[in-house]
């Protein structure tokens, strides 16, 4: 499931984040990938240990915690603290699959079920830089307004097209979901969304209650931790 979640950050928040990132010290993005990624990755990243990365990651996580659609779509169990990257001057990231297991700061591990990219630069300010996700339905090009998020299955092949003008800034992170399977996750989101619509439009309360029970019982059947 490829899902666009708009307005995770307010326009003001995105501007402030961008200003702080523009003044930051960046390092080669190849420091955080394995051999497969290093061959095709040409971008810059904030160093993992940088205090700015810590501060901005905290801001992104707080914004996600306030976003009901993000929560309903990802059903997060563990989240890797966001990192920040920068593409310019022809920088790109060729086709790759994200690593399946990653180390969390507390020493635990995260299985990457969902990959997330939070766009931070206005799309008009740079050329190229589309996130291209390849799945069974073909290739999808994604380039979103600053503050908007795309979530997609970590199992998919994807790339970032070369940035030929301007600078593309983004935050990226991974989620281990309570629901490992993408198809089940999508069905739960659709059920959740339908229940909310029925509630809003004053549908029969007993029927809505029954559907709500089904949602939670499916989640109980399928959730793993
Ligand atoms: Ni990737």
PDB file of C-alpha atoms and ligand atoms in Angstrom:
ATOM      1  CA  UNK A   1       0.000   0.000   0.000  1.00  0.00           C
ATOM      2  CA  UNK A   2       1.373   3.306  -1.167  1.00  0.00           C
ATOM      3  CA  UNK A   3      -0.326   6.009   0.889  1.00  0.00           C
ATOM      4  CA  UNK A   4       0.040   9.798   0.821  1.00  0.00           C
ATOM      5  CA  UNK A   5      -0.481  11.409   4.239  1.00  0.00           C
ATOM      6  CA  UNK A   6      -0.835  15.178   3.801  1.00  0.00           C
ATOM      7  CA  UNK A   7       0.091  17.928   6.295  1.00  0.00           C
ATOM      8  CA  UNK A   8       2.131  15.911   8.771  1.00  0.00           C
ATOM      9  CA  UNK A   9       4.063  19.140   9.345  1.00  0.00           C
ATOM     10  CA  UNK A  10       2.519  22.597   9.049  1.00  0.00           C
ATOM     11  CA  UNK A  11       4.027  24.846   6.352  1.00  0.00           C
ATOM     12  CA  UNK A  12       5.707  26.920   9.125  1.00  0.00           C
ATOM     13  CA  UNK A  13       7.187  23.834  10.726  1.00  0.00           C
ATOM     14  CA  UNK A  14       8.571  22.665   7.380  1.00  0.00           C
ATOM     15  CA  UNK A  15      10.156  26.077   6.738  1.00  0.00           C
ATOM     16  CA  UNK A  16      11.822  26.151  10.172  1.00  0.00           C
ATOM     17  CA  UNK A  17      13.100  22.609   9.736  1.00  0.00           C
ATOM     18  CA  UNK A  18      14.493  23.467   6.314  1.00  0.00           C
ATOM     19  CA  UNK A  19      16.299  26.543   7.642  1.00  0.00           C
ATOM     20  CA  UNK A  20      17.995  24.485  10.342  1.00  0.00           C
ATOM     21  CA  UNK A  21      18.915  21.774   7.833  1.00  0.00           C
ATOM     22  CA  UNK A  22      20.360  24.249   5.350  1.00  0.00           C
ATOM     23  CA  UNK A  23      22.819  25.457   8.001  1.00  0.00           C
ATOM     24  CA  UNK A  24      23.804  21.920   9.105  1.00  0.00           C
ATOM     25  CA  UNK A  25      26.972  19.874   8.547  1.00  0.00           C
ATOM     26  CA  UNK A  26      26.287  16.898   6.282  1.00  0.00           C
ATOM     27  CA  UNK A  27      28.155  13.644   5.655  1.00  0.00           C
ATOM     28  CA  UNK A  28      28.205  11.086   2.834  1.00  0.00           C
ATOM     29  CA  UNK A  29      24.974   9.042   2.840  1.00  0.00           C
ATOM     30  CA  UNK A  30      26.880   5.847   2.043  1.00  0.00           C
ATOM     31  CA  UNK A  31      27.979   5.617   5.696  1.00  0.00           C
ATOM     32  CA  UNK A  32      24.627   4.100   6.728  1.00  0.00           C
ATOM     33  CA  UNK A  33      24.043   1.472   4.016  1.00  0.00           C
ATOM     34  CA  UNK A  34      25.371  -1.963   3.225  1.00  0.00           C
ATOM     35  CA  UNK A  35      27.355  -2.877   0.107  1.00  0.00           C
ATOM     36  CA  UNK A  36      24.213  -3.189  -2.067  1.00  0.00           C
ATOM     37  CA  UNK A  37      23.077   0.368  -1.297  1.00  0.00           C
ATOM     38  CA  UNK A  38      26.532   1.967  -1.327  1.00  0.00           C
ATOM     39  CA  UNK A  39      26.971   1.230  -5.020  1.00  0.00           C
ATOM     40  CA  UNK A  40      23.895   3.223  -6.036  1.00  0.00           C
ATOM     41  CA  UNK A  41      23.543   5.872  -3.300  1.00  0.00           C
ATOM     42  CA  UNK A  42      24.755   9.394  -3.926  1.00  0.00           C
ATOM     43  CA  UNK A  43      23.404  11.821  -1.358  1.00  0.00           C
ATOM     44  CA  UNK A  44      24.205  13.530   1.931  1.00  0.00           C
ATOM     45  CA  UNK A  45      22.887  12.740   5.390  1.00  0.00           C
ATOM     46  CA  UNK A  46      22.877  14.330   8.821  1.00  0.00           C
ATOM     47  CA  UNK A  47      25.277  12.316  11.007  1.00  0.00           C
ATOM     48  CA  UNK A  48      23.361   9.913  13.307  1.00  0.00           C
ATOM     49  CA  UNK A  49      25.002  11.372  16.401  1.00  0.00           C
ATOM     50  CA  UNK A  50      24.336  15.015  15.531  1.00  0.00           C
ATOM     51  CA  UNK A  51      22.264  16.924  18.143  1.00  0.00           C
ATOM     52  CA  UNK A  52      20.307  18.551  15.303  1.00  0.00           C
ATOM     53  CA  UNK A  53      19.282  15.160  13.977  1.00  0.00           C
ATOM     54  CA  UNK A  54      18.094  14.253  17.485  1.00  0.00           C
ATOM     55  CA  UNK A  55      16.073  17.447  17.851  1.00  0.00           C
ATOM     56  CA  UNK A  56      14.451  17.279  14.423  1.00  0.00           C
ATOM     57  CA  UNK A  57      13.733  13.536  14.744  1.00  0.00           C
ATOM     58  CA  UNK A  58      11.901  14.318  17.986  1.00  0.00           C
ATOM     59  CA  UNK A  59       9.825  16.958  16.198  1.00  0.00           C
ATOM     60  CA  UNK A  60       8.890  14.547  13.413  1.00  0.00           C
ATOM     61  CA  UNK A  61       7.942  11.790  15.887  1.00  0.00           C
ATOM     62  CA  UNK A  62       5.774  14.260  17.839  1.00  0.00           C
ATOM     63  CA  UNK A  63       4.020  15.299  14.616  1.00  0.00           C
ATOM     64  CA  UNK A  64       3.391  11.638  13.708  1.00  0.00           C
ATOM     65  CA  UNK A  65       1.937  10.979  17.157  1.00  0.00           C
ATOM     66  CA  UNK A  66      -0.682  13.696  16.484  1.00  0.00           C
ATOM     67  CA  UNK A  67      -1.682  12.259  13.090  1.00  0.00           C
ATOM     68  CA  UNK A  68      -4.643   9.803  13.179  1.00  0.00           C
ATOM     69  CA  UNK A  69      -4.291   8.728   9.522  1.00  0.00           C
ATOM     70  CA  UNK A  70      -0.607   7.865  10.004  1.00  0.00           C
ATOM     71  CA  UNK A  71      -1.496   5.790  13.043  1.00  0.00           C
ATOM     72  CA  UNK A  72      -4.409   4.002  11.330  1.00  0.00           C
ATOM     73  CA  UNK A  73      -2.314   3.238   8.240  1.00  0.00           C
ATOM     74  CA  UNK A  74       0.871   2.005   9.918  1.00  0.00           C
ATOM     75  CA  UNK A  75      -0.283   0.578  13.301  1.00  0.00           C
ATOM     76  CA  UNK A  76       3.265   1.132  14.548  1.00  0.00           C
ATOM     77  CA  UNK A  77       4.989  -1.176  17.013  1.00  0.00           C
ATOM     78  CA  UNK A  78       8.524   0.202  16.693  1.00  0.00           C
ATOM     79  CA  UNK A  79       9.847   3.203  14.775  1.00  0.00           C
ATOM     80  CA  UNK A  80      13.428   3.965  13.837  1.00  0.00           C
ATOM     81  CA  UNK A  81      14.164   7.611  14.762  1.00  0.00           C
ATOM     82  CA  UNK A  82      14.011   9.649  11.539  1.00  0.00           C
ATOM     83  CA  UNK A  83      17.150  10.522   9.608  1.00  0.00           C
ATOM     84  CA  UNK A  84      17.527  13.429   7.198  1.00  0.00           C
ATOM     85  CA  UNK A  85      18.951  13.485   3.708  1.00  0.00           C
ATOM     86  CA  UNK A  86      19.876  15.947   1.013  1.00  0.00           C
ATOM     87  CA  UNK A  87      20.141  15.438  -2.742  1.00  0.00           C
ATOM     88  CA  UNK A  88      21.577  18.001  -5.149  1.00  0.00           C
ATOM     89  CA  UNK A  89      23.967  18.339  -8.099  1.00  0.00           C
ATOM     90  CA  UNK A  90      22.759  15.163  -9.823  1.00  0.00           C
ATOM     91  CA  UNK A  91      22.600  13.176  -6.556  1.00  0.00           C
ATOM     92  CA  UNK A  92      20.368  10.106  -6.688  1.00  0.00           C
ATOM     93  CA  UNK A  93      19.707   6.719  -5.113  1.00  0.00           C
ATOM     94  CA  UNK A  94      19.386   3.896  -7.646  1.00  0.00           C
ATOM     95  CA  UNK A  95      16.976   0.962  -7.366  1.00  0.00           C
ATOM     96  CA  UNK A  96      17.365  -0.946  -4.088  1.00  0.00           C
ATOM     97  CA  UNK A  97      15.413  -2.771  -1.389  1.00  0.00           C
ATOM     98  CA  UNK A  98      15.711  -1.465   2.166  1.00  0.00           C
ATOM     99  CA  UNK A  99      17.446  -3.653   4.740  1.00  0.00           C
ATOM    100  CA  UNK A 100      15.030  -6.044   6.478  1.00  0.00           C
ATOM    101  CA  UNK A 101      16.342  -5.759  10.033  1.00  0.00           C
ATOM    102  CA  UNK A 102      17.733  -2.629  11.647  1.00  0.00           C
ATOM    103  CA  UNK A 103      19.196  -1.791  15.057  1.00  0.00           C
ATOM    104  CA  UNK A 104      17.228   0.586  17.283  1.00  0.00           C
ATOM    105  CA  UNK A 105      19.091   3.017  19.584  1.00  0.00           C
ATOM    106  CA  UNK A 106      18.044   0.958  22.639  1.00  0.00           C
ATOM    107  CA  UNK A 107      19.761  -2.152  21.250  1.00  0.00           C
ATOM    108  CA  UNK A 108      16.528  -3.855  20.165  1.00  0.00           C
ATOM    109  CA  UNK A 109      15.888  -4.678  16.550  1.00  0.00           C
ATOM    110  CA  UNK A 110      13.253  -3.488  14.131  1.00  0.00           C
ATOM    111  CA  UNK A 111      11.911  -5.445  11.167  1.00  0.00           C
ATOM    112  CA  UNK A 112      11.253  -2.916   8.436  1.00  0.00           C
ATOM    113  CA  UNK A 113       7.643  -3.384   7.280  1.00  0.00           C
ATOM    114  CA  UNK A 114       6.946   0.179   6.149  1.00  0.00           C
ATOM    115  CA  UNK A 115       9.282   2.770   4.619  1.00  0.00           C
ATOM    116  CA  UNK A 116       8.425   6.432   5.125  1.00  0.00           C
ATOM    117  CA  UNK A 117       9.622   9.604   3.397  1.00  0.00           C
ATOM    118  CA  UNK A 118       8.639  13.030   4.710  1.00  0.00           C
ATOM    119  CA  UNK A 119       9.213  15.674   2.031  1.00  0.00           C
ATOM    120  CA  UNK A 120      10.692  18.914   3.392  1.00  0.00           C
ATOM    121  CA  UNK A 121      11.471  21.025   0.304  1.00  0.00           C
ATOM    122  CA  UNK A 122       8.871  22.709  -1.893  1.00  0.00           C
ATOM    123  CA  UNK A 123       8.582  20.674  -5.118  1.00  0.00           C
ATOM    124  CA  UNK A 124       8.934  23.854  -7.238  1.00  0.00           C
ATOM    125  CA  UNK A 125      12.399  24.528  -5.801  1.00  0.00           C
ATOM    126  CA  UNK A 126      14.057  21.439  -7.302  1.00  0.00           C
ATOM    127  CA  UNK A 127      14.061  19.420 -10.492  1.00  0.00           C
ATOM    128  CA  UNK A 128      13.953  15.600 -10.327  1.00  0.00           C
ATOM    129  CA  UNK A 129      14.135  13.881  -6.927  1.00  0.00           C
ATOM    130  CA  UNK A 130      10.960  11.831  -7.428  1.00  0.00           C
ATOM    131  CA  UNK A 131      10.672   8.764  -5.226  1.00  0.00           C
ATOM    132  CA  UNK A 132       9.900   5.936  -7.652  1.00  0.00           C
ATOM    133  CA  UNK A 133       8.309   2.848  -6.124  1.00  0.00           C
ATOM    134  CA  UNK A 134       7.972  -0.270  -8.221  1.00  0.00           C
ATOM    135  CA  UNK A 135       5.275  -2.823  -7.332  1.00  0.00           C
ATOM    136  CA  UNK A 136       3.086  -5.362  -9.108  1.00  0.00           C
ATOM    137  CA  UNK A 137       1.028  -2.515 -10.616  1.00  0.00           C
ATOM    138  CA  UNK A 138       4.038  -0.795 -12.177  1.00  0.00           C
ATOM    139  CA  UNK A 139       6.126   2.219 -11.192  1.00  0.00           C
ATOM    140  CA  UNK A 140       4.728   5.069  -9.110  1.00  0.00           C
ATOM    141  CA  UNK A 141       6.391   8.496  -9.035  1.00  0.00           C
ATOM    142  CA  UNK A 142       6.017  10.463  -5.841  1.00  0.00           C
ATOM    143  CA  UNK A 143       6.975  14.092  -5.272  1.00  0.00           C
ATOM    144  CA  UNK A 144       4.990  15.777  -2.510  1.00  0.00           C
ATOM    145  CA  UNK A 145       4.549  19.238  -0.989  1.00  0.00           C
ATOM    146  CA  UNK A 146       6.793  20.101   1.967  1.00  0.00           C
ATOM    147  CA  UNK A 147       5.348  18.565   5.149  1.00  0.00           C
ATOM    148  CA  UNK A 148       3.623  15.627   3.378  1.00  0.00           C
ATOM    149  CA  UNK A 149       4.505  11.984   3.975  1.00  0.00           C
ATOM    150  CA  UNK A 150       4.491   8.903   1.763  1.00  0.00           C
ATOM    151  CA  UNK A 151       4.404   5.408   3.283  1.00  0.00           C
ATOM    152  CA  UNK A 152       5.077   2.271   1.220  1.00  0.00           C
ATOM    153  CA  UNK A 153       6.003  -1.375   1.807  1.00  0.00           C
ATOM    154  CA  UNK A 154       9.688  -1.831   2.668  1.00  0.00           C
ATOM    155  CA  UNK A 155       9.667  -4.948   0.487  1.00  0.00           C
ATOM    156  CA  UNK A 156       9.251  -2.869  -2.682  1.00  0.00           C
ATOM    157  CA  UNK A 157      12.015  -1.948  -5.075  1.00  0.00           C
ATOM    158  CA  UNK A 158      12.441   1.845  -5.121  1.00  0.00           C
ATOM    159  CA  UNK A 159      14.776   4.655  -6.120  1.00  0.00           C
ATOM    160  CA  UNK A 160      15.198   8.429  -5.925  1.00  0.00           C
ATOM    161  CA  UNK A 161      15.612  10.102  -9.341  1.00  0.00           C
ATOM    162  CA  UNK A 162      18.619  12.418  -9.855  1.00  0.00           C
ATOM    163  CA  UNK A 163      18.156  15.984  -8.571  1.00  0.00           C
ATOM    164  CA  UNK A 164      19.314  18.140 -11.472  1.00  0.00           C
ATOM    165  CA  UNK A 165      18.435  21.582 -10.049  1.00  0.00           C
ATOM    166  CA  UNK A 166      18.023  22.887  -6.495  1.00  0.00           C
ATOM    167  CA  UNK A 167      18.049  20.771  -3.339  1.00  0.00           C
ATOM    168  CA  UNK A 168      15.771  17.995  -2.164  1.00  0.00           C
ATOM    169  CA  UNK A 169      15.549  17.717   1.635  1.00  0.00           C
ATOM    170  CA  UNK A 170      13.636  14.920   3.330  1.00  0.00           C
ATOM    171  CA  UNK A 171      13.284  12.893   6.499  1.00  0.00           C
ATOM    172  CA  UNK A 172      13.121   9.114   6.182  1.00  0.00           C
ATOM    173  CA  UNK A 173      12.452   6.303   8.634  1.00  0.00           C
ATOM    174  CA  UNK A 174      11.095   2.786   9.018  1.00  0.00           C
ATOM    175  CA  UNK A 175       8.273   1.248  10.980  1.00  0.00           C
ATOM    176  CA  UNK A 176       7.733  -2.245  12.291  1.00  0.00           C
ATOM    177  CA  UNK A 177       3.961  -2.613  12.269  1.00  0.00           C
ATOM    178  CA  UNK A 178       1.762  -4.635  14.617  1.00  0.00           C
ATOM    179  CA  UNK A 179       0.464  -6.066  11.317  1.00  0.00           C
ATOM    180  CA  UNK A 180       3.289  -7.483   9.261  1.00  0.00           C
ATOM    181  CA  UNK A 181       1.239  -8.206   6.140  1.00  0.00           C
ATOM    182  CA  UNK A 182       0.576  -5.275   3.824  1.00  0.00           C
ATOM    183  CA  UNK A 183      -2.751  -6.676   2.551  1.00  0.00           C
ATOM    184  CA  UNK A 184      -4.128  -7.130   6.073  1.00  0.00           C
ATOM    185  CA  UNK A 185      -2.920  -3.658   7.013  1.00  0.00           C
ATOM    186  CA  UNK A 186      -4.738  -2.141   4.063  1.00  0.00           C
ATOM    187  CA  UNK A 187      -7.983  -3.988   4.901  1.00  0.00           C
ATOM    188  CA  UNK A 188      -7.814  -2.743   8.496  1.00  0.00           C
ATOM    189  CA  UNK A 189      -7.282   0.832   7.297  1.00  0.00           C
ATOM    190  CA  UNK A 190     -10.253   0.572   4.921  1.00  0.00           C
ATOM    191  CA  UNK A 191     -12.460  -0.878   7.667  1.00  0.00           C
ATOM    192  CA  UNK A 192     -11.324   1.820  10.104  1.00  0.00           C
ATOM    193  CA  UNK A 193     -11.996   4.572   7.565  1.00  0.00           C
ATOM    194  CA  UNK A 194     -15.471   3.167   6.767  1.00  0.00           C
ATOM    195  CA  UNK A 195     -16.374   2.997  10.460  1.00  0.00           C
ATOM    196  CA  UNK A 196     -15.341   6.629  10.905  1.00  0.00           C
ATOM    197  CA  UNK A 197     -17.446   7.699   7.913  1.00  0.00           C
ATOM    198  CA  UNK A 198     -20.465   5.760   9.194  1.00  0.00           C
ATOM    199  CA  UNK A 199     -20.069   7.348  12.632  1.00  0.00           C
ATOM    200  CA  UNK A 200     -19.776  10.836  11.151  1.00  0.00           C
ATOM    201  CA  UNK A 201     -22.829  10.417   8.956  1.00  0.00           C
ATOM    202  CA  UNK A 202     -25.045   9.131  11.795  1.00  0.00           C
ATOM    203  CA  UNK A 203     -25.427   5.498  10.697  1.00  0.00           C
ATOM    204  CA  UNK A 204     -27.215   2.914  12.866  1.00  0.00           C
ATOM    205  CA  UNK A 205     -25.302   2.852  16.163  1.00  0.00           C
ATOM    206  CA  UNK A 206     -25.693  -0.877  16.837  1.00  0.00           C
ATOM    207  CA  UNK A 207     -24.322  -1.770  13.389  1.00  0.00           C
ATOM    208  CA  UNK A 208     -21.384   0.629  13.821  1.00  0.00           C
ATOM    209  CA  UNK A 209     -20.660  -0.918  17.219  1.00  0.00           C
ATOM    210  CA  UNK A 210     -20.624  -4.378  15.665  1.00  0.00           C
ATOM    211  CA  UNK A 211     -18.233  -3.267  12.912  1.00  0.00           C
ATOM    212  CA  UNK A 212     -16.004  -1.614  15.525  1.00  0.00           C
ATOM    213  CA  UNK A 213     -15.928  -4.928  17.384  1.00  0.00           C
ATOM    214  CA  UNK A 214     -14.905  -6.715  14.182  1.00  0.00           C
ATOM    215  CA  UNK A 215     -12.081  -4.191  13.615  1.00  0.00           C
ATOM    216  CA  UNK A 216     -10.655  -4.757  17.087  1.00  0.00           C
ATOM    217  CA  UNK A 217     -11.087  -8.520  16.950  1.00  0.00           C
ATOM    218  CA  UNK A 218      -9.279  -8.715  13.597  1.00  0.00           C
ATOM    219  CA  UNK A 219      -6.496  -6.573  15.039  1.00  0.00           C
ATOM    220  CA  UNK A 220      -6.349  -8.898  18.054  1.00  0.00           C
ATOM    221  CA  UNK A 221      -6.170 -11.950  15.736  1.00  0.00           C
ATOM    222  CA  UNK A 222      -3.424 -10.531  13.578  1.00  0.00           C
ATOM    223  CA  UNK A 223      -1.311  -8.270  15.820  1.00  0.00           C
ATOM    224  CA  UNK A 224       2.140  -9.502  16.709  1.00  0.00           C
ATOM    225  CA  UNK A 225       4.698  -7.888  18.966  1.00  0.00           C
TER     226      UNK A 225
HETATM  227 NI1  LIG B   1      15.335   2.956   0.381  1.00  0.00          NI
END
